């Protein structure tokens, strides 16, 4: 008998980058299949193909044995495939009911049949075990957890047979997580197949029985979670020893370089104080929305600063990115495409935008000299490209990130603020970036490394700070944390 | 993971990007040439389209729009737009005509045109930067404002400057160069010199890099400490200067300063940039493309007249060309982004 969902030998490339190189995935009815892998392993591309947002270059898919080749998200929904993304897809100004029925409205001659709709919504919420969710409430007034329920209810109205959860717990409270797991179990009892994406291995064991591991666009292992140890899973995910993945570069913390005193932004951060030494790597983590990115953006004056003082060495720069750069700060954005790099411009331009002065004589650029310097930096960071004039879009994610890093190094920043620097890049490049961060610290720079991936923080950083709801909850030496204590600090108590 | 793209090398790709509008120009030119020759042979007469005089006239007539479009190119590369351009040209011409009518020294009149243009640019740039309203709306507003200011200065009727303009300024308006070895009119030469300056500014200066940076990704520019407001004000001011120069072309052609002249011409100026590969999303555009675009529109006008196509169709053809050129360009761009 065929499985509920079968994906065979799926391949997909985007220009220069091979995102999927032969991935297979089977999901049985009434089972939870955990899909695990590092950032950039190809999980989201695979799910985009499943949901019809992208089409595969090669491979085939079946649902209940019938060929399945969606030509868009609507096809996928009709075939019974629904996605619950990390970023929820609801219209905040509509009610729960309207959101659940969005695109599925029942009506006659263009008029809604309110009564019938209400019955259907009540029925679905009841089936989810949450009849208390009031259909008339505006979605914007619900907690994230309740919004997620509304989204699951929508999938049920659409008669989904396969539901994909993409890191569904990343912004939930502990109470909401427990409730979500219950809902998932009841969905399974109804014969729905679940794909559950996460990189919290503990959590995966709690909700799923089977696993498939992706690594660099290939499926490298599948089986029962009960038969595999955590070490084996990690090995499958990274395919190398821990020493090789996290090369240790010896570095000594020196004088205090960065003082942050009571820094507050519009929403987050909320009264954060920190000190950072030369030659020190400080990790900052927390759940989505904890205010990590906002902290970096306030430090760099990209977001409005409401209160607080930032001192770098002896300087207290004005609240403008330009002044912060001059004072020695450098920021690598978490959003490479939207903010980090001007995608259509060349490597040379992107690498030197923050410091064109060395090549400027009376406003005119000395392009030859700049080219030589850019080539030097590309060589130093192993940026693979044809020439410094190649535009950023044509590079793989890993090489793009190296250009972003090269920019802050070229600008000779003393304090490097790295926001999710390893997101969406291949494992080889990750190891290179870890080494680079170590080398920067060894050369006396100070590094703030923001990540939601605890393993890398605990392996690379000297100290780790955990944020929750905009506040700095705790800062300790990396050896004093475990992944469990980080997670419980990050979740905090239910408010 | 394979790192190298299998697509064409960047040099070739950049060539097609830059030469695209030129190819259009040559193509359309050849079509009109062929049709004109065919008609001429049928009617047993000389071709009217591709002779020296006609060619000279085409480039000459393209130059006023060309000059203004050079400024517009900078604005569009920076991610902006200037709907007030034609109104500002008319205003500059009006102010200059006022000075000439009052019999101030010619230098005063010319400076007045340039300063007025510059001032309109400063106003646009400052409002876009400080009010943080999209340039489309700001310049839509200033378009009307500049027309109104012009009418106030002119007190209702165009300001006649006939016979009061100096000989050296009137050269801008002469389609036939004197001496003859100049080949094209002084107006065209001025446009070409300005084009070279703008191209050098865009590609060889720090300011040029900043213009491209804020146009292709404003967030990146901000992240890299580029002063967005200052760059933007400079961009619009520079475009204003070109508007002022275009005002002198306008004044010499009409021999009067008419605040209501050139109605709707801002769209021709924008079309020249867009046909030339400029993107209204910013970050893309080139001087060569813009000049090709401005010339292309003149080629179509002259071509239509030469072969006897009615004016109505002339407009339809230009409209179609704008849409086709931009569509093809976007398809190419989307392929590149894959």
Coordinates of N, CA, C and O in Angstrom, one line a residue, chain B residues 224-337:
Chain B
X224 N 25.1 50.7 5.6 CA 26.5 51.0 5.3 C 26.9 52.4 5.6 O 27.9 52.9 5.3
X225 N 25.9 53.1 6.3 CA 26.2 54.5 6.8 C 26.2 55.5 5.7 O 26.7 56.6 5.8
X226 N 25.5 55.2 4.6 CA 25.4 56.2 3.5 C 24.2 57.2 4.0 O 23.2 56.7 4.4
X227 N 24.5 58.5 3.8 CA 23.5 59.5 4.3 C 22.4 59.6 3.2 O 22.6 60.2 2.2
X228 N 21.3 59.0 3.5 CA 20.2 58.9 2.5 C 19.7 60.3 2.1 O 19.6 60.6 1.0
X229 N 19.4 61.1 3.2 CA 18.9 62.4 2.9 C 19.8 63.3 2.0 O 19.4 63.9 1.1
X230 N 21.0 63.3 2.4 CA 22.0 64.2 1.7 C 22.1 63.7 0.3 O 22.1 64.5 -0.6
X231 N 22.3 62.4 0.1 CA 22.4 61.9 -1.3 C 21.2 62.2 -2.1 O 21.3 62.7 -3.2
X232 N 20.0 62.0 -1.5 CA 18.8 62.3 -2.2 C 18.6 63.8 -2.6 O 18.3 64.1 -3.7
X233 N 18.9 64.6 -1.7 CA 18.8 66.1 -2.0 C 19.8 66.4 -3.1 O 19.4 67.1 -4.1
X234 N 21.0 65.8 -3.0 CA 22.0 66.1 -4.1 C 21.5 65.6 -5.5 O 21.6 66.3 -6.5
X235 N 20.8 64.4 -5.4 CA 20.3 63.8 -6.7 C 19.3 64.7 -7.3 O 19.4 65.1 -8.5
X236 N 18.3 65.2 -6.5 CA 17.2 66.0 -7.1 C 17.8 67.3 -7.5 O 17.3 67.9 -8.5
X237 N 18.7 67.9 -6.7 CA 19.3 69.2 -7.1 C 20.0 69.1 -8.4 O 19.9 70.0 -9.3
X238 N 20.8 68.0 -8.6 CA 21.5 67.8 -9.9 C 20.5 67.7 -11.0 O 20.7 68.3 -12.1
X239 N 19.4 67.0 -10.8 CA 18.4 66.8 -11.8 C 17.8 68.2 -12.1 O 17.5 68.5 -13.3
X240 N 17.7 69.0 -11.1 CA 17.1 70.4 -11.2 C 18.0 71.2 -12.1 O 17.5 72.0 -13.0
X241 N 19.3 71.0 -12.0 CA 20.3 71.8 -12.8 C 20.0 71.4 -14.3 O 20.0 72.3 -15.2
X242 N 19.8 70.2 -14.6 CA 19.6 69.7 -15.9 C 18.2 70.3 -16.4 O 18.1 70.6 -17.6
X243 N 17.3 70.4 -15.6 CA 16.0 71.0 -15.9 C 16.2 72.4 -16.3 O 15.7 72.9 -17.3
X244 N 17.1 73.1 -15.6 CA 17.4 74.5 -15.9 C 18.0 74.7 -17.3 O 17.6 75.6 -18.0
X245 N 18.9 73.8 -17.6 CA 19.6 73.8 -18.9 C 18.5 73.5 -20.0 O 18.4 74.2 -21.0
X246 N 17.6 72.5 -19.7 CA 16.6 72.2 -20.6 C 15.6 73.5 -20.8 O 15.1 73.7 -21.9
X247 N 15.5 74.3 -19.8 CA 14.7 75.5 -19.8 C 15.3 76.4 -20.8 O 14.6 77.1 -21.5
X248 N 16.6 76.5 -21.0 CA 17.3 77.4 -22.0 C 16.9 76.9 -23.4 O 16.7 77.7 -24.3
X249 N 16.9 75.6 -23.6 CA 16.5 75.0 -24.9 C 15.1 75.5 -25.2 O 14.8 75.9 -26.3
X250 N 14.3 75.4 -24.2 CA 12.9 75.7 -24.3 C 12.7 77.2 -24.7 O 12.0 77.6 -25.6
X251 N 13.5 78.0 -24.0 CA 13.4 79.5 -24.2 C 13.8 79.8 -25.6 O 13.2 80.6 -26.3
X252 N 14.9 79.3 -26.1 CA 15.5 79.6 -27.4 C 14.5 79.1 -28.5 O 14.4 79.8 -29.5
X253 N 13.9 78.0 -28.3 CA 13.0 77.4 -29.3 C 11.8 78.3 -29.5 O 11.4 78.6 -30.6
X254 N 11.2 78.7 -28.3 CA 10.0 79.4 -28.4 C 10.2 81.0 -28.5 O 9.2 81.7 -28.9
X255 N 11.4 81.4 -28.2 CA 11.7 82.9 -28.1 C 10.8 83.6 -27.1 O 10.5 84.8 -27.1
X256 N 10.2 82.8 -26.2 CA 9.4 83.4 -25.1 C 9.4 82.4 -23.9 O 9.7 81.2 -24.1
X257 N 9.1 82.9 -22.8 CA 9.0 82.1 -21.6 C 7.5 81.8 -21.3 O 6.8 82.7 -20.9
X258 N 7.1 80.6 -21.6 CA 5.7 80.3 -21.4 C 5.5 79.2 -20.3 O 5.9 78.1 -20.4
X259 N 4.9 79.7 -19.2 CA 4.8 78.7 -18.0 C 3.9 77.5 -18.3 O 4.0 76.5 -17.6
X260 N 3.1 77.6 -19.4 CA 2.3 76.5 -19.7 C 2.8 75.6 -20.8 O 2.1 74.7 -21.3
X261 N 4.0 75.9 -21.3 CA 4.6 75.1 -22.4 C 4.9 73.7 -21.9 O 4.9 73.4 -20.7
X262 N 5.1 72.9 -22.9 CA 5.5 71.5 -22.6 C 4.5 70.7 -21.8 O 4.9 70.0 -20.9
X263 N 3.2 70.8 -22.0 CA 2.3 70.1 -21.2 C 2.5 68.6 -21.3 O 2.6 68.1 -22.5
X264 N 2.6 67.9 -20.2 CA 2.8 66.4 -20.3 C 4.1 65.9 -20.7 O 4.3 64.7 -20.9
X265 N 5.0 66.8 -21.0 CA 6.3 66.4 -21.5 C 7.2 65.6 -20.5 O 8.0 64.9 -20.9
X266 N 6.8 65.8 -19.2 CA 7.6 65.0 -18.2 C 7.5 63.5 -18.5 O 8.4 62.7 -18.2
X267 N 6.4 63.1 -19.1 CA 6.2 61.6 -19.4 C 7.2 61.2 -20.5 O 7.7 60.1 -20.5
X268 N 7.4 62.1 -21.5 CA 8.4 61.8 -22.5 C 9.8 61.6 -21.9 O 10.6 60.7 -22.3
X269 N 10.1 62.5 -20.9 CA 11.4 62.4 -20.3 C 11.6 61.1 -19.5 O 12.6 60.4 -19.6
X270 N 10.5 60.8 -18.8 CA 10.6 59.5 -18.0 C 10.6 58.3 -19.0 O 11.4 57.4 -18.8
X271 N 9.8 58.4 -20.1 CA 9.8 57.3 -21.1 C 11.2 57.1 -21.7 O 11.6 55.9 -21.8
X272 N 11.9 58.2 -21.9 CA 13.3 58.0 -22.5 C 14.2 57.2 -21.5 O 14.9 56.3 -22.0
X273 N 14.1 57.5 -20.2 CA 14.9 56.8 -19.3 C 14.4 55.3 -19.2 O 15.3 54.4 -19.2
X274 N 13.1 55.1 -19.2 CA 12.6 53.7 -19.1 C 12.9 52.9 -20.3 O 13.3 51.7 -20.2
X275 N 12.7 53.5 -21.5 CA 13.0 52.7 -22.7 C 14.5 52.4 -22.7 O 14.9 51.3 -23.1
X276 N 15.3 53.3 -22.1 CA 16.7 53.1 -22.0 C 17.2 52.1 -20.9 O 18.3 52.0 -20.6
X277 N 16.2 51.4 -20.3 CA 16.6 50.3 -19.4 C 16.6 50.8 -17.9 O 17.0 50.1 -17.0
X278 N 16.1 52.0 -17.7 CA 16.0 52.5 -16.3 C 14.8 51.8 -15.6 O 13.8 51.5 -16.2
X279 N 15.0 51.4 -14.3 CA 14.0 50.7 -13.6 C 13.3 51.7 -12.6 O 14.0 52.3 -11.8
X280 N 12.0 51.7 -12.6 CA 11.3 52.6 -11.6 C 11.5 52.1 -10.2 O 11.2 52.7 -9.3
X281 N 12.0 50.8 -10.1 CA 12.3 50.3 -8.7 C 13.7 50.8 -8.3 O 14.1 50.5 -7.2
X282 N 14.4 51.5 -9.1 CA 15.7 52.0 -8.8 C 16.8 51.1 -9.0 O 16.6 49.9 -9.3
X283 N 18.0 51.6 -9.0 CA 19.2 50.7 -9.1 C 19.6 50.4 -10.5 O 20.7 49.9 -10.7
X284 N 18.8 50.8 -11.5 CA 19.2 50.5 -12.8 C 18.9 51.6 -13.8 O 17.9 52.3 -13.6
X285 N 19.8 51.8 -14.7 CA 19.6 52.9 -15.7 C 21.0 53.3 -16.2 O 22.0 53.1 -15.5
X286 N 21.0 53.8 -17.4 CA 22.3 54.2 -18.0 C 22.2 55.4 -18.9 O 21.1 55.6 -19.4
X287 N 23.3 56.1 -19.0 CA 23.3 57.3 -19.8 C 23.1 57.0 -21.2 O 22.2 57.6 -21.9
X288 N 23.8 55.9 -21.7 CA 23.7 55.5 -23.1 C 22.3 55.1 -23.4 O 21.7 55.5 -24.4
X289 N 21.7 54.3 -22.5 CA 20.3 53.9 -22.7 C 19.3 55.1 -22.8 O 18.5 55.1 -23.7
X290 N 19.5 56.0 -21.9 CA 18.6 57.2 -21.9 C 18.7 58.0 -23.2 O 17.6 58.3 -23.8
X291 N 19.9 58.2 -23.6 CA 20.0 58.9 -24.9 C 19.4 58.1 -26.0 O 18.7 58.7 -26.9
X292 N 19.6 56.8 -26.0 CA 19.0 56.0 -27.1 C 17.5 56.1 -27.0 O 16.8 56.2 -28.0
X293 N 17.0 56.1 -25.8 CA 15.5 56.2 -25.6 C 15.0 57.5 -26.1 O 14.0 57.6 -26.8
X294 N 15.7 58.6 -25.8 CA 15.2 59.9 -26.3 C 15.3 60.0 -27.8 O 14.3 60.5 -28.4
X295 N 16.3 59.4 -28.3 CA 16.5 59.5 -29.8 C 15.4 58.6 -30.5 O 14.9 58.9 -31.5
X296 N 15.2 57.4 -29.8 CA 14.2 56.5 -30.4 C 12.9 57.2 -30.6 O 12.2 57.0 -31.7
X297 N 12.4 58.0 -29.7 CA 11.1 58.6 -29.8 C 11.2 59.6 -31.0 O 10.2 59.7 -31.7
X298 N 12.3 60.3 -31.1 CA 12.4 61.2 -32.3 C 12.4 60.4 -33.6 O 11.8 60.9 -34.6
X299 N 13.1 59.3 -33.6 CA 13.2 58.5 -34.8 C 11.7 58.1 -35.2 O 11.4 58.1 -36.4
X300 N 11.0 57.7 -34.2 CA 9.6 57.3 -34.5 C 8.8 58.4 -35.1 O 8.1 58.3 -36.1
X301 N 8.9 59.6 -34.4 CA 8.2 60.8 -34.9 C 8.5 61.2 -36.3 O 7.7 61.3 -37.2
X302 N 9.9 61.2 -36.6 CA 10.3 61.6 -37.9 C 9.9 60.5 -38.9 O 9.5 60.8 -40.1
X303 N 10.1 59.3 -38.5 CA 9.8 58.2 -39.4 C 8.4 58.2 -39.8 O 8.0 58.1 -41.0
X304 N 7.5 58.4 -38.8 CA 6.1 58.4 -39.1 C 5.7 59.5 -40.1 O 5.0 59.3 -41.1
X305 N 6.4 60.7 -39.9 CA 6.1 61.8 -40.8 C 6.6 61.5 -42.2 O 6.0 61.8 -43.2
X306 N 7.8 60.9 -42.2 CA 8.4 60.6 -43.5 C 7.6 59.7 -44.4 O 7.4 59.9 -45.6
X307 N 7.0 58.7 -43.7 CA 6.3 57.7 -44.5 C 4.8 58.0 -44.5 O 4.0 57.3 -45.0
X308 N 4.4 59.1 -43.9 CA 3.0 59.6 -43.9 C 2.1 58.9 -43.0 O 0.9 58.8 -43.3
X309 N 2.6 58.5 -41.8 CA 1.7 57.9 -40.8 C 1.1 59.1 -40.1 O 1.8 60.0 -39.6
X310 N -0.3 59.1 -39.8 CA -0.9 60.2 -39.1 C -0.4 60.3 -37.7 O 0.1 59.3 -37.1
X311 N -0.4 61.5 -37.1 CA 0.1 61.7 -35.7 C -0.5 60.8 -34.7 O 0.2 60.4 -33.8
X312 N -1.8 60.5 -34.9 CA -2.4 59.6 -33.9 C -1.7 58.3 -33.8 O -1.4 57.8 -32.7
X313 N -1.3 57.7 -34.9 CA -0.6 56.4 -34.9 C 0.8 56.6 -34.4 O 1.3 55.6 -33.7
X314 N 1.4 57.7 -34.6 CA 2.7 58.0 -34.1 C 2.7 57.8 -32.6 O 3.6 57.2 -32.0
X315 N 1.7 58.4 -31.9 CA 1.6 58.3 -30.5 C 1.4 56.8 -30.0 O 1.9 56.4 -29.1
X316 N 0.5 56.1 -30.8 CA 0.2 54.8 -30.5 C 1.5 53.9 -30.5 O 1.8 53.1 -29.6
X317 N 2.3 54.2 -31.6 CA 3.5 53.4 -31.8 C 4.5 53.7 -30.6 O 5.0 52.7 -30.0
X318 N 4.6 54.9 -30.2 CA 5.5 55.2 -29.1 C 5.0 54.5 -27.8 O 5.8 53.9 -27.1
X319 N 3.7 54.6 -27.6 CA 3.2 53.9 -26.4 C 3.5 52.4 -26.4 O 3.9 51.9 -25.4
X320 N 3.3 51.8 -27.6 CA 3.5 50.4 -27.7 C 5.0 50.0 -27.4 O 5.3 49.1 -26.7
X321 N 5.9 50.9 -28.0 CA 7.3 50.7 -27.8 C 7.7 50.7 -26.4 O 8.5 49.9 -25.9
X322 N 7.1 51.7 -25.6 CA 7.4 51.8 -24.2 C 7.1 50.5 -23.5 O 7.9 49.9 -22.8
X323 N 5.9 50.0 -23.8 CA 5.4 48.8 -23.1 C 6.2 47.6 -23.5 O 6.7 46.8 -22.6
X324 N 6.5 47.4 -24.8 CA 7.2 46.3 -25.2 C 8.7 46.3 -24.7 O 9.2 45.3 -24.2
X325 N 9.3 47.5 -24.8 CA 10.7 47.5 -24.4 C 10.8 47.2 -22.9 O 11.7 46.4 -22.5
X326 N 9.9 47.7 -22.1 CA 10.0 47.5 -20.6 C 9.7 46.0 -20.3 O 10.3 45.4 -19.5
X327 N 8.7 45.5 -21.0 CA 8.3 44.1 -20.8 C 9.5 43.1 -21.1 O 9.8 42.3 -20.3
X328 N 10.1 43.3 -22.2 CA 11.2 42.5 -22.6 C 12.3 42.6 -21.6 O 12.9 41.6 -21.2
X329 N 12.6 43.8 -21.2 CA 13.6 44.1 -20.2 C 13.4 43.4 -18.9 O 14.3 42.8 -18.3
X330 N 12.1 43.4 -18.5 CA 11.8 42.7 -17.2 C 11.9 41.2 -17.3 O 12.3 40.6 -16.4
X331 N 11.5 40.7 -18.5 CA 11.6 39.2 -18.7 C 13.1 38.8 -18.5 O 13.5 37.9 -17.8
X332 N 14.0 39.6 -19.2 CA 15.4 39.4 -19.1 C 15.9 39.5 -17.6 O 16.6 38.6 -17.1
X333 N 15.4 40.5 -16.9 CA 15.8 40.7 -15.5 C 15.3 39.6 -14.6 O 16.1 39.1 -13.8
X334 N 14.1 39.1 -14.9 CA 13.6 38.0 -14.0 C 14.4 36.7 -14.2 O 14.7 36.0 -13.3
X335 N 14.8 36.5 -15.5 CA 15.6 35.4 -15.8 C 17.0 35.5 -15.0 O 17.5 34.5 -14.5
X336 N 17.5 36.7 -14.9 CA 18.7 36.9 -14.3 C 18.6 36.6 -12.8 O 19.5 36.2 -12.1
X337 N 17.4 37.0 -12.2 CA 17.2 36.8 -10.8 C 17.0 35.4 -10.3 O 17.0 35.1 -9.2

